[in-house]
Coordinates of C-alpha atoms in Angstrom, one line a residue:
Chain E
K57 CA -16.8 6.2 11.1
A58 CA -16.3 2.5 10.3
G59 CA -13.0 1.6 8.5
V60 CA -12.4 -0.7 5.7
T61 CA -13.5 -4.3 6.4
Q62 CA -12.0 -7.3 4.8
T63 CA -13.3 -10.8 5.2
P64 CA -12.2 -13.4 6.0
R65 CA -9.1 -12.3 7.9
Y66 CA -7.4 -15.7 7.5
L67 CA -7.9 -18.4 5.0
I68 CA -6.2 -21.7 4.4
K69 CA -6.7 -23.5 1.0
T70 CA -5.0 -26.2 -0.9
R71 CA -3.5 -26.0 -4.4
G72 CA -6.0 -26.1 -7.2
Q73 CA -8.8 -24.7 -5.2
Q74 CA -10.3 -21.3 -5.7
V75 CA -10.9 -18.5 -3.2
T76 CA -13.0 -15.3 -3.0
L77 CA -12.0 -12.4 -0.8
S78 CA -14.3 -9.5 0.2
C79 CA -13.7 -5.9 0.8
S80 CA -16.2 -3.4 2.2
P81 CA -15.0 0.2 1.8
I82 CA -15.8 3.1 4.0
S83 CA -19.2 4.5 3.3
G84 CA -19.2 6.8 0.3
H85 CA -15.9 5.6 -1.0
R86 CA -16.4 4.3 -4.6
S87 CA -12.9 3.4 -5.5
V88 CA -11.5 0.1 -4.3
S89 CA -8.0 -1.2 -5.2
W90 CA -6.4 -4.5 -4.4
Y91 CA -2.8 -5.3 -3.6
Q92 CA -0.9 -8.5 -2.9
Q93 CA 1.8 -8.3 -0.2
T94 CA 4.6 -11.0 0.0
P95 CA 7.9 -10.9 1.7
G96 CA 9.8 -11.3 -1.5
Q97 CA 7.9 -9.1 -3.9
G98 CA 6.5 -6.6 -1.5
L99 CA 3.3 -4.8 -2.4
Q100 CA 2.0 -5.3 -5.9
F101 CA -1.0 -3.7 -7.5
L102 CA -3.7 -6.2 -8.6
F103 CA -6.6 -4.0 -9.9
E104 CA -8.7 -1.0 -9.2
Y105 CA -12.5 -0.6 -9.4
F106 CA -14.6 2.5 -9.5
S107 CA -18.4 2.5 -9.8
E108 CA -18.4 -1.2 -10.7
T109 CA -15.9 -0.7 -13.5
Q110 CA -12.3 -2.0 -13.6
R111 CA -10.3 1.1 -14.2
N112 CA -6.7 -0.3 -13.9
K113 CA -5.1 -3.7 -13.8
G114 CA -1.7 -4.9 -12.7
N115 CA 0.5 -7.6 -14.2
F116 CA -1.1 -10.7 -12.7
P117 CA -2.3 -13.8 -14.6
G118 CA -6.0 -14.2 -15.5
R119 CA -6.5 -16.5 -12.5
F120 CA -6.9 -13.3 -10.5
S121 CA -10.1 -11.5 -11.1
G122 CA -12.3 -9.1 -9.3
R123 CA -15.6 -7.2 -9.4
Q124 CA -17.4 -4.4 -7.6
F125 CA -21.0 -4.2 -6.7
S126 CA -23.4 -1.3 -6.8
N127 CA -22.8 -0.7 -3.0
S128 CA -19.1 -0.4 -3.7
R129 CA -18.2 -3.6 -2.0
S130 CA -15.6 -5.5 -3.9
E131 CA -14.6 -9.1 -4.3
M132 CA -11.5 -10.7 -5.7
N133 CA -11.3 -14.2 -6.8
V134 CA -8.2 -16.4 -7.4
S135 CA -8.8 -19.7 -9.2
T136 CA -6.5 -22.7 -9.4
L137 CA -4.5 -21.7 -6.4
E138 CA -0.8 -22.1 -6.5
L139 CA 1.6 -22.2 -3.5
G140 CA 3.0 -18.8 -4.6
D141 CA -0.4 -17.2 -4.1
S142 CA 0.2 -17.3 -0.4
A143 CA 0.2 -13.7 0.7
L144 CA -1.5 -10.9 2.5
Y145 CA -4.2 -9.4 0.3
L146 CA -5.0 -5.8 1.0
C147 CA -7.7 -3.6 -0.3
A148 CA -7.7 0.2 -0.2
C149 CA -10.6 2.6 -0.8
G150 CA -10.9 6.2 -1.6
L151 CA -13.3 9.0 -2.5
A152 CA -13.9 10.2 -6.1
G153 CA -11.6 13.1 -6.9
S154 CA -9.1 12.3 -4.1
P155 CA -6.6 9.9 -5.7
D156 CA -3.9 10.7 -3.2
T157 CA -5.8 9.7 -0.1
Q158 CA -6.5 5.9 0.2
Y159 CA -7.5 3.9 3.3
F160 CA -6.3 0.4 3.7
G161 CA -8.1 -2.6 5.3
P162 CA -6.3 -5.0 7.6
G163 CA -5.9 -7.6 4.9
T164 CA -6.8 -11.2 4.3
R165 CA -4.0 -13.7 5.0
L166 CA -4.2 -16.5 2.5
T167 CA -2.1 -19.6 3.0
V168 CA -2.0 -22.2 0.2
L169 CA -0.9 -25.6 1.1
Chain C
G230 CA 8.9 2.1 -15.9
N231 CA 8.1 3.7 -12.6
S232 CA 9.8 2.3 -9.5
V233 CA 10.7 3.0 -5.9
T234 CA 13.9 2.0 -4.1
Q235 CA 14.2 2.3 -0.3
M236 CA 17.0 1.3 2.0
E237 CA 16.9 -2.2 3.3
G238 CA 16.4 -3.0 6.9
P239 CA 16.1 -3.9 9.6
V240 CA 17.0 -0.6 11.2
T241 CA 17.6 -0.8 15.0
L242 CA 17.8 2.4 17.0
S243 CA 17.7 3.5 20.6
E244 CA 15.0 5.7 21.9
E245 CA 15.5 9.4 21.1
A246 CA 17.9 8.6 18.2
F247 CA 17.7 10.4 14.8
L248 CA 16.0 8.4 12.0
T249 CA 16.6 8.5 8.3
I250 CA 15.1 6.0 5.9
N251 CA 16.2 6.7 2.3
C252 CA 13.8 6.5 -0.6
T253 CA 14.5 7.2 -4.3
Y254 CA 12.2 6.9 -7.2
T255 CA 12.2 6.6 -11.0
A256 CA 9.1 8.0 -12.7
T257 CA 8.1 9.9 -15.8
G258 CA 6.5 13.3 -15.1
Y259 CA 5.7 14.4 -11.6
P260 CA 4.4 11.6 -9.4
S261 CA 2.9 12.0 -5.9
L262 CA 5.0 10.5 -3.2
F263 CA 4.0 8.8 0.0
W264 CA 5.2 7.2 3.2
Y265 CA 3.0 4.5 4.7
V266 CA 3.5 2.8 8.0
Q267 CA 2.5 -0.8 9.0
Y268 CA 2.4 -1.4 12.7
P269 CA 2.5 -5.0 13.9
G270 CA -0.8 -6.7 13.3
E271 CA -2.4 -3.6 11.7
G272 CA -3.1 -2.4 8.3
L273 CA -1.2 0.2 6.3
Q274 CA -1.7 3.8 7.3
L275 CA -0.7 6.9 5.4
L276 CA 2.0 8.7 7.4
L277 CA 2.7 11.6 5.1
K278 CA 2.6 12.7 1.4
A279 CA 3.9 15.3 -1.0
T280 CA 2.4 16.0 -4.4
K281 CA 4.8 18.3 -6.0
A282 CA 8.5 19.2 -6.0
D283 CA 9.9 20.9 -2.9
D284 CA 6.7 20.0 -0.9
K285 CA 7.4 18.8 2.6
G286 CA 5.1 16.3 4.1
S287 CA 5.0 16.0 7.9
N288 CA 3.0 14.0 10.5
K289 CA 3.7 12.7 14.1
G290 CA 7.2 14.2 14.1
F291 CA 8.1 12.6 10.8
E292 CA 9.1 14.6 7.7
A293 CA 10.0 14.0 4.1
T294 CA 10.8 16.5 1.3
Y295 CA 10.0 15.9 -2.3
R296 CA 13.4 16.4 -4.1
K297 CA 12.9 16.4 -7.9
E298 CA 16.6 17.1 -8.6
T299 CA 17.7 14.0 -6.7
T300 CA 14.5 12.0 -7.2
S301 CA 14.3 11.3 -3.5
F302 CA 11.8 11.4 -0.6
H303 CA 13.8 10.5 2.5
L304 CA 11.9 10.0 5.7
E305 CA 13.3 11.6 8.9
K306 CA 12.4 11.9 12.5
G307 CA 14.5 13.8 15.1
S308 CA 13.8 11.6 18.1
V309 CA 12.2 8.2 17.7
Q310 CA 10.1 6.4 20.3
V311 CA 9.5 2.7 21.0
S312 CA 6.0 3.2 19.6
D313 CA 7.6 4.1 16.2
S314 CA 8.6 0.4 15.8
A315 CA 7.0 -0.6 12.5
V316 CA 7.6 -1.3 8.8
Y317 CA 7.8 1.9 6.7
F318 CA 7.0 1.9 3.0
C319 CA 7.8 4.5 0.4
A320 CA 5.4 4.7 -2.6
L321 CA 4.6 6.7 -5.6
R322 CA 1.4 7.4 -7.6
W323 CA 1.9 8.4 -11.2
N324 CA -0.3 11.5 -11.7
A325 CA -2.4 10.5 -14.7
G326 CA -6.0 11.4 -14.3
N327 CA -7.6 9.4 -11.4
N328 CA -5.1 6.6 -11.6
R329 CA -4.8 5.3 -8.0
K330 CA -2.2 2.6 -8.6
L331 CA 0.6 2.8 -6.0
I332 CA 4.1 1.6 -6.7
W333 CA 5.9 0.5 -3.6
G334 CA 9.3 0.1 -2.2
L335 CA 10.0 -3.1 -0.4
G336 CA 9.7 -1.6 3.1
T337 CA 12.1 -0.9 5.9
S338 CA 11.6 -2.5 9.3
L339 CA 12.4 -0.2 12.2
A340 CA 12.9 -1.5 15.8
V341 CA 13.4 1.1 18.5
N342 CA 14.8 -0.1 21.8
P343 CA 14.1 1.6 25.1

């Protein structure tokens, strides 16, 4: 079966711009979580969506937002980009009732200049 | 709060050497524990997991035992291969309902030389 798809894979933006990243989960997986991965901070949880509702949120400023659509696809948006937002953004999906099994996408590499 | 500490890398070994990557955690209650692996240019993959004390997770020759008394979940493999070269992450999930938030260690890079 198809895996988790993230688009785009690479993105270059400048400070002050905004960006939208997309994640298409495995068919039937209704939970989508987002993580930011940087060399200094490692992997940090951004938020989790389930059935179009945000169920959990990490400690990121309000510039980071997300949503989930009825087909379980999810987007995250970062507004007013800062240099420190340069990172690999990963999404993970899972089935309802199986919180210990999550599948990760390849990530979107965002570079802010 | 909940946290994960794993040994810093990089770790460099020769093929067929024994591998240990240490991981300790701080958490309330009884979290689920995981090891994920990230191969070069690929996404994170679940390597193994354990959901309660004394459970042993195993996969592809790797093992880790959930030790509640020492709050540890060390990763071991008896004989590493060049193909095991990757970054290994220890993580925990606090068991509260359907909470899926993973808390991660910083990762340990492993390089295996032929």
